[in-house]
Amino acid sequence: MTLEEFLELPEDNSRRFEVKEGVLIVAPRHLAKHQRAANRLAQRLNDQLPDEWEGVTEIDVVVRPGFPPDVRVPDVVVVRSKWIDDDMRVASPEDVLLAVEVISPGSRDTDTVLKPVEYAEAGIPYYLVIDLDPPVSLTAYHLAGDLGYQEAPAVTGEFITQEPFSLRIDLTKLAGSR
């Protein structure tokens, strides 16, 4: 499948579609607990991000536009608010400051092994992986030049960082009941 063929697919919210090396990958929508965590994270990010940045859930990111293309759908991305205002269909890596994946059953290897390589090669500066298995943990990655991502040790409880912005995320509140 080419990128053009992917972009011509009709809108379908019943499943999740990605492209890996030109092959369409169809997966079921995420379970409610996973969606809750992604939505809460986007909310927490938006409460703390500078006005020109915004956290949104499940947008298509073209991580490799050539043939064969790769298109991923991170659970949460931070993009410039202007990108959203312009009502864009897909994001390029240059549009994405931060990508976040919440591990689902069956996605652990993809989220922790494959996607860090893809996102780093695409030039996405920051990547977070959230594991909802108790205790909820977050692993942060940042680009380290030609070396790809540098991985920080996983944290539980509260994630605090100054890069790319001052952020504080209480991980225990992402997946639990209100």
Short mmCIF file of C-alpha atoms in Angstrom, two decimals:
data_model
loop_
_atom_site.label_atom_id
_atom_site.label_comp_id
_atom_site.label_asym_id
_atom_site.label_seq_id
_atom_site.Cartn_x
_atom_site.Cartn_y
_atom_site.Cartn_z
CA MET A 1 0.00 0.00 0.00
CA THR A 2 1.26 3.46 -0.83
CA LEU A 3 0.76 6.47 1.42
CA GLU A 4 -1.69 7.88 -1.12
CA GLU A 5 -3.75 4.67 -1.01
CA PHE A 6 -3.81 4.82 2.79
CA LEU A 7 -4.96 8.44 2.76
CA GLU A 8 -7.78 7.55 0.34
CA LEU A 9 -9.28 4.97 2.71
CA PRO A 10 -12.73 5.99 3.96
CA GLU A 11 -13.02 7.15 7.55
CA ASP A 12 -13.69 4.17 9.82
CA ASN A 13 -13.74 4.56 13.59
CA SER A 14 -14.67 0.95 14.27
CA ARG A 15 -11.04 -0.19 14.17
CA ARG A 16 -7.53 1.16 14.38
CA PHE A 17 -5.47 1.34 11.17
CA GLU A 18 -1.71 1.67 10.86
CA VAL A 19 0.70 0.94 8.01
CA LYS A 20 3.98 -0.90 8.53
CA GLU A 21 6.27 -1.16 5.52
CA GLY A 22 3.31 -0.70 3.20
CA VAL A 23 1.16 -3.36 4.88
CA LEU A 24 -2.15 -2.25 6.38
CA ILE A 25 -2.44 -3.32 10.01
CA VAL A 26 -6.00 -3.52 11.34
CA ALA A 27 -6.55 -3.83 15.07
CA PRO A 28 -9.57 -3.54 17.34
CA ARG A 29 -10.18 -0.28 19.18
CA HIS A 30 -8.51 -0.06 22.57
CA LEU A 31 -10.32 -1.20 25.68
CA ALA A 32 -11.99 1.42 27.87
CA LYS A 33 -9.27 1.45 30.57
CA HIS A 34 -6.64 2.13 27.92
CA GLN A 35 -8.74 4.94 26.42
CA ARG A 36 -9.33 6.40 29.88
CA ALA A 37 -5.59 6.55 30.55
CA ALA A 38 -4.82 8.17 27.17
CA ASN A 39 -7.61 10.73 27.53
CA ARG A 40 -6.61 11.62 31.09
CA LEU A 41 -2.99 12.00 30.04
CA ALA A 42 -3.97 14.33 27.18
CA GLN A 43 -6.05 16.35 29.68
CA ARG A 44 -3.17 16.57 32.17
CA LEU A 45 -0.78 17.62 29.40
CA ASN A 46 -3.17 20.30 28.14
CA ASP A 47 -3.49 21.70 31.66
CA GLN A 48 0.29 22.27 31.73
CA LEU A 49 1.44 22.89 28.14
CA PRO A 50 2.18 26.38 26.80
CA ASP A 51 -0.71 27.74 24.72
CA GLU A 52 0.95 27.01 21.38
CA TRP A 53 1.08 23.26 22.10
CA GLU A 54 -1.74 20.78 22.51
CA GLY A 55 -2.06 17.12 23.44
CA VAL A 56 -4.48 15.10 21.29
CA THR A 57 -5.35 11.44 21.06
CA GLU A 58 -5.09 9.03 18.15
CA ILE A 59 -3.97 10.99 15.11
CA ASP A 60 -2.19 9.46 12.15
CA VAL A 61 1.54 10.19 12.10
CA VAL A 62 3.45 9.42 8.91
CA VAL A 63 6.77 8.25 10.33
CA ARG A 64 8.10 7.19 6.92
CA PRO A 65 6.49 8.81 3.85
CA GLY A 66 8.48 7.01 1.14
CA PHE A 67 7.74 3.58 -0.20
CA PRO A 68 6.96 1.46 1.63
CA PRO A 69 5.36 3.91 4.08
CA ASP A 70 4.93 3.65 7.83
CA VAL A 71 1.94 5.34 9.49
CA ARG A 72 1.47 5.03 13.24
CA VAL A 73 -1.31 6.18 15.54
CA PRO A 74 0.22 7.08 18.91
CA ASP A 75 -2.23 7.09 21.80
CA VAL A 76 -1.36 10.74 22.54
CA VAL A 77 0.73 13.28 20.65
CA VAL A 78 1.74 16.83 21.43
CA VAL A 79 1.54 19.06 18.35
CA ARG A 80 1.42 22.78 17.73
CA SER A 81 -2.09 24.14 18.22
CA LYS A 82 -1.84 25.65 14.73
CA TRP A 83 -1.64 22.12 13.28
CA ILE A 84 -5.03 21.40 14.85
CA ASP A 85 -6.44 24.80 13.84
CA ASP A 86 -5.45 24.03 10.24
CA ASP A 87 -7.51 20.80 10.50
CA MET A 88 -4.76 18.60 9.08
CA ARG A 89 -5.48 14.97 8.10
CA VAL A 90 -2.13 13.46 9.12
CA ALA A 91 0.88 14.67 11.02
CA SER A 92 4.46 14.46 9.89
CA PRO A 93 7.24 13.84 12.44
CA GLU A 94 8.12 17.55 12.24
CA ASP A 95 4.64 18.33 13.59
CA VAL A 96 5.05 16.05 16.64
CA LEU A 97 7.04 17.12 19.69
CA LEU A 98 6.03 14.18 21.89
CA ALA A 99 4.46 10.79 21.16
CA VAL A 100 2.96 8.58 23.86
CA GLU A 101 2.00 4.92 23.76
CA VAL A 102 -0.01 3.17 26.46
CA ILE A 103 0.88 -0.52 26.47
CA SER A 104 -2.02 -2.84 25.67
CA PRO A 105 -2.11 -6.62 25.80
CA GLY A 106 -0.29 -7.62 22.65
CA SER A 107 1.49 -4.29 22.06
CA ARG A 108 4.37 -4.48 24.58
CA ASP A 109 7.10 -5.40 22.09
CA THR A 110 5.80 -2.98 19.47
CA ASP A 111 5.61 -0.10 21.98
CA THR A 112 8.93 -0.79 23.74
CA VAL A 113 11.14 -2.17 20.96
CA LEU A 114 9.84 -1.27 17.49
CA LYS A 115 8.21 2.14 17.96
CA PRO A 116 11.16 3.72 19.82
CA VAL A 117 13.32 2.93 16.79
CA GLU A 118 10.72 4.17 14.30
CA TYR A 119 9.96 7.39 16.20
CA ALA A 120 13.66 8.13 16.78
CA GLU A 121 14.49 7.55 13.10
CA ALA A 122 11.60 9.85 12.18
CA GLY A 123 13.05 12.56 14.45
CA ILE A 124 10.26 12.82 17.04
CA PRO A 125 12.13 14.47 19.94
CA TYR A 126 10.33 12.84 22.90
CA TYR A 127 8.58 9.53 23.45
CA LEU A 128 6.78 8.22 26.54
CA VAL A 129 5.60 4.67 27.22
CA ILE A 130 3.02 4.07 29.94
CA ASP A 131 2.51 0.60 31.38
CA LEU A 132 -0.84 0.25 33.15
CA ASP A 133 0.13 -3.01 34.89
CA PRO A 134 0.40 -2.22 38.62
CA PRO A 135 2.20 -0.20 39.65
CA VAL A 136 1.53 2.13 36.72
CA SER A 137 4.87 3.23 35.29
CA LEU A 138 6.20 5.63 32.68
CA THR A 139 9.41 5.30 30.68
CA ALA A 140 10.68 8.48 29.03
CA TYR A 141 12.86 8.64 25.92
CA HIS A 142 14.53 11.63 24.31
CA LEU A 143 16.55 11.97 21.13
CA ALA A 144 20.29 11.83 21.72
CA GLY A 145 21.66 12.82 18.33
CA ASP A 146 22.69 10.00 16.00
CA LEU A 147 22.38 7.50 18.85
CA GLY A 148 18.59 7.45 18.63
CA TYR A 149 16.63 7.64 21.85
CA GLN A 150 18.16 7.70 25.28
CA GLU A 151 15.92 5.80 27.68
CA ALA A 152 15.43 6.95 31.27
CA PRO A 153 14.62 4.46 34.03
CA ALA A 154 10.89 3.80 34.46
CA VAL A 155 9.17 5.82 37.17
CA THR A 156 6.08 5.08 39.25
CA GLY A 157 3.96 7.41 41.35
CA GLU A 158 4.65 10.81 39.87
CA PHE A 159 6.49 11.71 36.67
CA ILE A 160 8.21 15.09 36.84
CA THR A 161 10.26 16.61 34.04
CA GLN A 162 11.47 19.94 32.71
CA GLU A 163 11.89 18.67 29.13
CA PRO A 164 10.38 19.58 26.75
CA PHE A 165 8.28 21.56 29.24
CA SER A 166 7.73 21.60 32.95
CA LEU A 167 5.33 18.69 33.48
CA ARG A 168 4.02 16.81 36.49
CA ILE A 169 1.87 13.72 35.93
CA ASP A 170 0.39 11.66 38.76
CA LEU A 171 0.54 8.21 37.18
CA THR A 172 -1.76 6.67 39.78
CA LYS A 173 -4.64 8.83 38.49
CA LEU A 174 -4.38 7.79 34.84
CA ALA A 175 -6.12 4.42 34.97
CA GLY A 176 -8.05 4.27 38.23
CA SER A 177 -11.64 5.24 38.95
CA ARG A 178 -12.47 8.86 39.65
#
